Amino acid sequence: MKKHIMRIMSRDDWKTKARFIKGRIDAFSRIFKSRKYEAPDDLFFAIEDLPLMGKEYWFLHFCTPGSRQQAILTFGRALDDVKVNRTNVNTRTKRAFDMLLSGIDCASVCWLYCEKKGKIVAIDSGVNLTLEGGAGKKMLKATGKTGTASIIGKYPHYHVQLKKGNKILLNAKVKPTNAGNPFEIIHMLNPPVLRGLGAEMVNYYFDFEGKIGGKNTSGRAYLQKVVAAMPLAPWNWVRIYFKSGASLDFFAAKTLEGSQQGIRVACVCFLEYKGKRIKLGCPRLESWLEGKERRWLLHAKGLYLALSSYAMHGFVMRSKTKFCYDEFLVEVKDFAAKINGKEITIDDVGAGCGIVEDAYGYLF
């Protein structure tokens, strides 16, 4: 009799949990139906009440083509407990209203490379992320034990600052670019295999002026906000800026681990050159060590891009499963592309630098 009652209770518990899971998944679609994100700032300056498997993160990249000056700022969280490097992050105990008042707990990694001092890590820890402002300028501010980072403004002008202690490591004024698209909002909702899951993101493509590591500089900036309800799975991403204003973007999602052996399930690559976005098919990214340097080669018929890395910082995320995410700062060693029968070389686009992301493992 007791066993029978236990089976009935277990079945009821299972049904309750199933209804809860379905409700949280449905909540993800409702986020986008209710919010609509009509303007890019509506998504970028927002803190979401995350559904099941929910994640959100902000990513900012500053690059000076023709030099090694680069800076990367990342803040992120998930609904479930996650350990990022040495930081434990848990936000599920906070309600949406509480998050707006007191901020959210995030993991953050902010680092840069300056030619005089090399690699500097400003933040690699937990931070409190707050959102301030109203209809006008808004501000996201991340406060950690070793440093602070802030983004303030209204599309299309922002001021971004990164401090380690009281020392300003990045001070950048972001403005509209004359090269390529200013921004894009990407919807990846209800994929065929995992109905109800997906992601929404906004990508800003800007120019900037300011200082990296105390040195006056100017260049290109990429700001991104992603909110998703889906597992993190392996990918490679390459973003290169050239001195002429041209840029190259490559993304490949993979099903198996390993930067070279992964079976790709999605791939996109394009070159922005003289105001036009030119698709480059689905090239292959290869990587190897040459001495202490990691080399990268992105190639296909009509495309050759050789890269050499000079700095790297990694993330290890643990939550029942393990996900690794490595950021490599790279410079262009050689480039050639054939577009409509015309060859474009590094002499046409100028010196280049940027980032390669190598992500592997899974995080549900």
Tab-separated table of C-alpha atoms in Angstrom:
chain	number	residue	atom	x	y	z
A	1	MET	CA	0.000	0.000	0.000
A	2	LYS	CA	2.774	2.400	0.940
A	3	LYS	CA	4.626	1.626	-2.278
A	4	HIS	CA	1.442	2.284	-4.283
A	5	ILE	CA	0.924	5.650	-2.540
A	6	MET	CA	4.560	6.560	-3.163
A	7	ARG	CA	4.175	5.758	-6.859
A	8	ILE	CA	1.068	7.957	-7.078
A	9	MET	CA	2.819	10.804	-5.253
A	10	SER	CA	5.867	10.484	-7.487
A	11	ARG	CA	3.657	10.608	-10.581
A	12	ASP	CA	1.877	13.701	-9.261
A	13	ASP	CA	5.198	15.317	-8.406
A	14	TRP	CA	6.427	14.588	-11.904
A	15	LYS	CA	3.323	16.182	-13.439
A	16	THR	CA	3.751	19.245	-11.232
A	17	LYS	CA	7.384	19.588	-12.244
A	18	ALA	CA	6.508	19.078	-15.904
A	19	ARG	CA	3.897	21.852	-15.738
A	20	PHE	CA	6.436	24.112	-14.016
A	21	ILE	CA	9.066	23.450	-16.683
A	22	LYS	CA	6.580	24.082	-19.497
A	23	GLY	CA	5.500	27.317	-17.819
A	24	ARG	CA	9.075	28.554	-17.542
A	25	ILE	CA	9.782	27.703	-21.185
A	26	ASP	CA	6.581	29.460	-22.297
A	27	ALA	CA	7.675	32.459	-20.230
A	28	PHE	CA	10.675	32.856	-22.500
A	29	SER	CA	8.482	33.436	-25.549
A	30	ARG	CA	6.300	35.807	-23.530
A	31	ILE	CA	9.336	37.961	-22.725
A	32	PHE	CA	9.713	38.848	-26.385
A	33	LYS	CA	5.989	39.036	-27.166
A	34	SER	CA	5.398	41.524	-24.351
A	35	ARG	CA	8.592	43.572	-24.649
A	36	LYS	CA	9.036	43.547	-28.458
A	37	TYR	CA	12.338	45.460	-28.109
A	38	GLU	CA	11.376	48.103	-30.645
A	39	ALA	CA	14.602	50.064	-30.042
A	40	PRO	CA	18.063	48.531	-29.535
A	41	ASP	CA	18.463	50.107	-26.080
A	42	ASP	CA	15.269	48.341	-24.948
A	43	LEU	CA	17.197	45.073	-25.052
A	44	PHE	CA	20.677	46.306	-24.140
A	45	PHE	CA	19.597	48.248	-21.035
A	46	ALA	CA	17.340	45.582	-19.520
A	47	ILE	CA	17.520	43.045	-16.697
A	48	GLU	CA	15.259	40.079	-17.392
A	49	ASP	CA	13.273	37.742	-15.145
A	50	LEU	CA	14.895	34.664	-16.649
A	51	PRO	CA	12.945	31.496	-17.544
A	52	LEU	CA	14.151	27.895	-17.292
A	53	MET	CA	17.699	27.558	-18.682
A	54	GLY	CA	17.676	31.355	-18.916
A	55	LYS	CA	20.909	33.273	-19.414
A	56	GLU	CA	21.808	36.851	-20.207
A	57	TYR	CA	25.114	38.519	-20.818
A	58	TRP	CA	26.717	41.724	-22.043
A	59	PHE	CA	29.881	41.754	-24.167
A	60	LEU	CA	31.906	44.851	-25.153
A	61	HIS	CA	34.986	44.789	-27.382
A	62	PHE	CA	37.275	47.705	-28.274
A	63	CYS	CA	39.975	47.344	-30.925
A	64	THR	CA	42.559	49.658	-32.496
A	65	PRO	CA	43.515	48.302	-35.960
A	66	GLY	CA	47.205	48.711	-36.698
A	67	SER	CA	48.179	48.184	-33.051
A	68	ARG	CA	47.720	45.600	-30.298
A	69	GLN	CA	45.503	47.833	-28.154
A	70	GLN	CA	42.297	45.943	-27.276
A	71	ALA	CA	39.854	45.724	-24.366
A	72	ILE	CA	37.072	43.243	-23.530
A	73	LEU	CA	34.317	43.624	-20.915
A	74	THR	CA	31.927	40.758	-20.124
A	75	PHE	CA	29.117	40.435	-17.559
A	76	GLY	CA	26.817	37.423	-17.408
A	77	ARG	CA	24.481	35.298	-15.326
A	78	ALA	CA	22.181	32.285	-15.525
A	79	LEU	CA	19.001	31.257	-13.732
A	80	ASP	CA	20.749	28.248	-12.190
A	81	ASP	CA	23.795	28.399	-9.947
A	82	VAL	CA	26.969	28.721	-12.007
A	83	LYS	CA	30.607	28.909	-11.019
A	84	VAL	CA	32.675	31.034	-13.424
A	85	ASN	CA	36.394	30.648	-12.757
A	86	ARG	CA	36.452	31.319	-8.987
A	87	THR	CA	33.059	33.056	-8.784
A	88	ASN	CA	29.793	31.451	-7.647
A	89	VAL	CA	26.763	33.243	-9.114
A	90	ASN	CA	23.204	32.726	-7.863
A	91	THR	CA	20.372	35.094	-8.854
A	92	ARG	CA	17.362	32.787	-8.680
A	93	THR	CA	16.498	33.983	-5.154
A	94	LYS	CA	15.811	37.514	-6.380
A	95	ARG	CA	12.529	38.634	-7.876
A	96	ALA	CA	12.480	40.966	-10.890
A	97	PHE	CA	11.410	43.921	-8.715
A	98	ASP	CA	14.239	43.256	-6.244
A	99	MET	CA	16.746	43.061	-9.099
A	100	LEU	CA	15.785	46.527	-10.307
A	101	LEU	CA	16.241	47.958	-6.803
A	102	SER	CA	19.422	46.242	-5.639
A	103	GLY	CA	20.936	44.981	-8.891
A	104	ILE	CA	21.867	41.450	-9.874
A	105	ASP	CA	24.812	39.221	-9.076
A	106	CYS	CA	26.862	38.483	-12.185
A	107	ALA	CA	30.149	36.899	-13.065
A	108	SER	CA	32.423	39.359	-14.832
A	109	VAL	CA	35.721	39.215	-16.679
A	110	CYS	CA	37.156	42.523	-17.913
A	111	TRP	CA	40.649	42.675	-19.339
A	112	LEU	CA	42.755	44.523	-21.863
A	113	TYR	CA	46.064	44.563	-23.656
A	114	CYS	CA	48.197	47.683	-23.932
A	115	GLU	CA	51.482	47.730	-25.801
A	116	LYS	CA	53.558	49.066	-22.887
A	117	LYS	CA	52.278	46.889	-20.033
A	118	GLY	CA	50.874	43.900	-21.894
A	119	LYS	CA	47.857	42.047	-20.515
A	120	ILE	CA	45.975	43.577	-17.561
A	121	VAL	CA	43.013	41.897	-15.843
A	122	ALA	CA	40.788	44.468	-14.128
A	123	ILE	CA	37.946	42.172	-12.997
A	124	ASP	CA	37.712	38.377	-12.782
A	125	SER	CA	35.139	37.894	-10.049
A	126	GLY	CA	31.535	38.416	-9.068
A	127	VAL	CA	30.036	41.881	-9.509
A	128	ASN	CA	26.821	43.636	-8.606
A	129	LEU	CA	25.232	44.903	-11.821
A	130	THR	CA	22.802	47.809	-11.489
A	131	LEU	CA	20.591	49.575	-14.007
A	132	GLU	CA	19.870	53.283	-13.590
A	133	GLY	CA	18.202	56.027	-15.609
A	134	GLY	CA	14.858	56.637	-17.276
A	135	ALA	CA	13.617	57.715	-20.686
A	136	GLY	CA	16.847	59.593	-21.401
A	137	LYS	CA	20.331	58.277	-20.710
A	138	LYS	CA	20.642	54.919	-18.994
A	139	MET	CA	23.562	53.369	-17.154
A	140	LEU	CA	24.709	49.839	-16.480
A	141	LYS	CA	27.288	49.700	-13.706
A	142	ALA	CA	29.228	46.649	-12.521
A	143	THR	CA	30.911	46.880	-9.129
A	144	GLY	CA	33.377	44.220	-8.005
A	145	LYS	CA	36.113	43.788	-5.413
A	146	THR	CA	38.952	44.751	-7.750
A	147	GLY	CA	37.296	47.169	-10.148
A	148	THR	CA	34.239	48.782	-11.710
A	149	ALA	CA	32.848	49.119	-15.206
A	150	SER	CA	30.092	51.370	-16.522
A	151	ILE	CA	28.197	52.014	-19.749
A	152	ILE	CA	26.135	55.196	-19.870
A	153	GLY	CA	24.261	56.872	-22.698
A	154	LYS	CA	21.487	56.602	-25.229
A	155	TYR	CA	21.672	55.203	-28.746
A	156	PRO	CA	23.865	55.990	-30.634
A	157	HIS	CA	26.251	57.680	-28.154
A	158	TYR	CA	27.757	55.971	-25.093
A	159	HIS	CA	30.546	56.454	-22.603
A	160	VAL	CA	32.304	53.288	-21.400
A	161	GLN	CA	34.756	53.233	-18.515
A	162	LEU	CA	36.729	50.454	-16.813
A	163	LYS	CA	38.665	50.906	-13.574
A	164	LYS	CA	41.013	48.690	-11.601
A	165	GLY	CA	40.889	50.144	-8.127
A	166	ASN	CA	40.929	53.891	-8.769
A	167	LYS	CA	42.980	53.646	-11.963
A	168	ILE	CA	41.114	54.163	-15.233
A	169	LEU	CA	42.175	51.483	-17.732
A	170	LEU	CA	39.562	52.162	-20.417
A	171	ASN	CA	37.855	55.466	-21.113
A	172	ALA	CA	35.979	55.396	-24.406
A	173	LYS	CA	33.391	57.565	-26.107
A	174	VAL	CA	31.389	55.461	-28.541
A	175	LYS	CA	29.788	57.024	-31.616
A	176	PRO	CA	28.130	55.999	-34.905
A	177	THR	CA	30.341	54.434	-37.553
A	178	ASN	CA	30.567	55.219	-41.240
A	179	ALA	CA	31.693	51.648	-41.978
A	180	GLY	CA	28.950	49.012	-42.155
A	181	ASN	CA	25.707	48.515	-40.228
A	182	PRO	CA	25.178	50.586	-37.032
A	183	PHE	CA	23.270	47.800	-35.227
A	184	GLU	CA	21.186	44.677	-35.722
A	185	ILE	CA	18.631	42.817	-33.603
A	186	ILE	CA	18.719	39.060	-34.160
A	187	HIS	CA	15.846	36.703	-33.274
A	188	MET	CA	16.547	32.991	-32.829
A	189	LEU	CA	13.210	31.766	-31.493
A	190	ASN	CA	11.556	28.335	-31.621
A	191	PRO	CA	14.254	26.286	-33.379
A	192	PRO	CA	12.833	23.107	-34.994
A	193	VAL	CA	14.512	20.701	-32.547
A	194	LEU	CA	13.888	22.594	-29.289
A	195	ARG	CA	10.510	24.307	-29.556
A	196	GLY	CA	10.041	27.173	-27.108
A	197	LEU	CA	13.767	27.767	-26.693
A	198	GLY	CA	15.973	30.307	-28.408
A	199	ALA	CA	17.711	33.640	-27.990
A	200	GLU	CA	17.460	37.309	-28.810
A	201	MET	CA	20.426	39.640	-29.173
A	202	VAL	CA	21.386	43.152	-30.180
A	203	ASN	CA	24.748	43.914	-31.800
A	204	TYR	CA	26.107	47.468	-32.008
A	205	TYR	CA	28.901	48.323	-34.472
A	206	PHE	CA	30.530	51.629	-33.515
A	207	ASP	CA	33.651	53.764	-33.663
A	208	PHE	CA	35.284	54.994	-30.475
A	209	GLU	CA	37.791	57.544	-29.227
A	210	GLY	CA	39.511	57.561	-25.858
A	211	LYS	CA	42.238	55.774	-23.937
A	212	ILE	CA	43.235	52.138	-23.448
A	213	GLY	CA	45.809	51.618	-20.716
A	214	GLY	CA	46.328	55.377	-20.466
A	215	LYS	CA	47.251	55.750	-24.141
A	216	ASN	CA	45.193	57.929	-26.486
A	217	THR	CA	43.653	55.792	-29.178
A	218	SER	CA	40.697	55.382	-31.516
A	219	GLY	CA	39.217	52.458	-33.359
A	220	ARG	CA	36.213	50.173	-33.586
A	221	ALA	CA	33.806	48.997	-30.893
A	222	TYR	CA	31.396	46.063	-30.737
A	223	LEU	CA	28.707	45.990	-28.032
A	224	GLN	CA	26.383	43.011	-27.593
A	225	LYS	CA	23.548	41.956	-25.279
A	226	VAL	CA	22.112	38.429	-25.385
A	227	VAL	CA	19.176	36.923	-23.502
A	228	ALA	CA	18.592	33.222	-24.090
A	229	ALA	CA	16.824	30.105	-22.867
A	230	MET	CA	18.946	27.343	-24.319
A	231	PRO	CA	22.111	25.396	-23.479
A	232	LEU	CA	25.515	26.886	-24.197
A	233	ALA	CA	27.166	24.681	-26.816
A	234	PRO	CA	30.547	24.789	-28.617
A	235	TRP	CA	31.277	27.593	-31.072
A	236	ASN	CA	34.006	29.600	-32.771
A	237	TRP	CA	33.715	33.317	-33.450
A	238	VAL	CA	36.184	35.557	-35.262
A	239	ARG	CA	35.846	39.340	-35.461
A	240	ILE	CA	38.603	41.253	-37.288
A	241	TYR	CA	38.917	44.991	-37.929
A	242	PHE	CA	41.206	46.416	-40.609
A	243	LYS	CA	42.781	49.861	-40.666
A	244	SER	CA	40.845	50.855	-43.809
A	245	GLY	CA	37.509	50.414	-41.987
A	246	ALA	CA	36.791	46.970	-43.435
A	247	SER	CA	35.856	44.142	-41.072
A	248	LEU	CA	35.401	40.378	-41.204
A	249	ASP	CA	33.022	38.295	-39.099
A	250	PHE	CA	32.865	34.494	-38.835
A	251	PHE	CA	30.691	32.330	-36.576
A	252	ALA	CA	30.341	28.547	-36.467
A	253	ALA	CA	28.256	26.530	-34.001
A	254	LYS	CA	29.444	22.972	-33.416
A	255	THR	CA	27.994	19.789	-31.945
A	256	LEU	CA	31.233	18.150	-30.820
A	257	GLU	CA	34.106	19.421	-28.708
A	258	GLY	CA	37.367	20.633	-30.184
A	259	SER	CA	38.056	23.770	-32.192
A	260	GLN	CA	39.053	21.830	-35.314
A	261	GLN	CA	37.203	18.514	-35.164
A	262	GLY	CA	33.753	19.864	-34.285
A	263	ILE	CA	30.906	19.081	-36.667
A	264	ARG	CA	29.385	22.449	-37.566
A	265	VAL	CA	25.618	22.839	-37.385
A	266	ALA	CA	25.532	26.534	-38.331
A	267	CYS	CA	28.018	28.799	-40.041
A	268	VAL	CA	28.068	32.378	-41.306
A	269	CYS	CA	30.917	34.536	-42.603
A	270	PHE	CA	30.931	37.986	-44.185
A	271	LEU	CA	33.279	40.810	-45.121
A	272	GLU	CA	32.209	44.431	-44.773
A	273	TYR	CA	34.139	46.345	-47.405
A	274	LYS	CA	33.469	49.807	-48.822
A	275	GLY	CA	30.003	49.958	-47.286
A	276	LYS	CA	28.865	46.543	-48.542
A	277	ARG	CA	28.325	43.305	-46.604
A	278	ILE	CA	29.696	40.450	-48.720
A	279	LYS	CA	28.908	36.836	-47.799
A	280	LEU	CA	31.923	34.520	-47.831
A	281	GLY	CA	30.223	31.135	-47.561
A	282	CYS	CA	31.244	28.721	-44.811
A	283	PRO	CA	35.042	28.642	-44.429
A	284	ARG	CA	36.989	26.340	-42.115
A	285	LEU	CA	38.881	27.553	-39.047
A	286	GLU	CA	42.054	25.672	-38.114
A	287	SER	CA	44.377	26.226	-35.170
A	288	TRP	CA	47.793	25.034	-34.006
A	289	LEU	CA	50.654	25.994	-31.700
A	290	GLU	CA	53.822	27.428	-33.202
A	291	GLY	CA	56.266	27.724	-30.337
A	292	LYS	CA	54.328	29.592	-27.643
A	293	GLU	CA	52.025	31.328	-30.125
A	294	ARG	CA	48.655	29.987	-31.183
A	295	ARG	CA	48.053	30.395	-34.898
A	296	TRP	CA	44.690	30.478	-36.668
A	297	LEU	CA	43.813	29.997	-40.320
A	298	LEU	CA	40.368	30.798	-41.725
A	299	HIS	CA	40.180	29.530	-45.271
A	300	ALA	CA	37.868	28.515	-48.096
A	301	LYS	CA	37.762	28.850	-51.846
A	302	GLY	CA	38.349	32.556	-52.389
A	303	LEU	CA	39.349	33.328	-48.778
A	304	TYR	CA	42.617	33.195	-46.821
A	305	LEU	CA	43.022	34.807	-43.391
A	306	ALA	CA	46.100	34.023	-41.264
A	307	LEU	CA	46.094	35.147	-37.619
A	308	SER	CA	48.541	35.038	-34.722
A	309	SER	CA	47.443	35.374	-31.085
A	310	TYR	CA	49.376	37.532	-28.621
A	311	ALA	CA	47.156	37.385	-25.496
A	312	MET	CA	44.520	35.040	-24.087
A	313	HIS	CA	42.081	34.847	-21.171
A	314	GLY	CA	39.838	31.910	-20.402
A	315	PHE	CA	36.535	31.223	-18.665
A	316	VAL	CA	35.570	27.906	-17.068
A	317	MET	CA	31.855	27.617	-16.218
A	318	ARG	CA	30.536	24.798	-14.040
A	319	SER	CA	26.923	23.915	-13.264
A	320	LYS	CA	26.511	20.112	-13.278
A	321	THR	CA	28.272	20.282	-16.651
A	322	LYS	CA	31.421	22.130	-17.725
A	323	PHE	CA	31.763	24.802	-20.408
A	324	CYS	CA	35.048	26.444	-21.423
A	325	TYR	CA	35.306	29.730	-23.277
A	326	ASP	CA	38.686	31.136	-24.366
A	327	GLU	CA	39.253	34.642	-25.732
A	328	PHE	CA	42.310	35.168	-27.939
A	329	LEU	CA	43.490	38.601	-29.056
A	330	VAL	CA	44.944	38.257	-32.548
A	331	GLU	CA	46.650	40.246	-35.276
A	332	VAL	CA	46.421	39.629	-39.013
A	333	LYS	CA	49.482	38.093	-40.652
A	334	ASP	CA	48.024	37.775	-44.142
A	335	PHE	CA	44.695	38.220	-45.901
A	336	ALA	CA	43.291	37.647	-49.379
A	337	ALA	CA	39.740	37.307	-50.697
A	338	LYS	CA	38.319	36.996	-54.186
A	339	ILE	CA	35.077	38.954	-54.588
A	340	ASN	CA	33.245	38.881	-57.943
A	341	GLY	CA	36.457	37.972	-59.722
A	342	LYS	CA	38.475	40.747	-58.048
A	343	GLU	CA	41.163	39.933	-55.491
A	344	ILE	CA	41.329	41.963	-52.274
A	345	THR	CA	44.554	41.671	-50.280
A	346	ILE	CA	45.988	43.043	-47.059
A	347	ASP	CA	47.418	45.914	-49.109
A	348	ASP	CA	43.827	46.997	-49.838
A	349	VAL	CA	42.384	46.675	-46.317
A	350	GLY	CA	45.448	47.522	-44.202
A	351	ALA	CA	46.719	46.026	-40.948
A	352	GLY	CA	44.157	44.218	-38.832
A	353	CYS	CA	43.522	42.887	-35.345
A	354	GLY	CA	40.632	41.436	-33.387
A	355	ILE	CA	39.380	38.474	-31.405
A	356	VAL	CA	38.957	34.715	-31.767
A	357	GLU	CA	36.576	32.909	-29.409
A	358	ASP	CA	36.977	29.172	-28.892
A	359	ALA	CA	34.161	27.663	-26.811
A	360	TYR	CA	33.745	23.981	-25.985
A	361	GLY	CA	31.749	21.801	-23.616
A	362	TYR	CA	28.091	22.280	-22.628
A	363	LEU	CA	26.237	24.334	-20.025
A	364	PHE	CA	22.524	23.686	-19.542
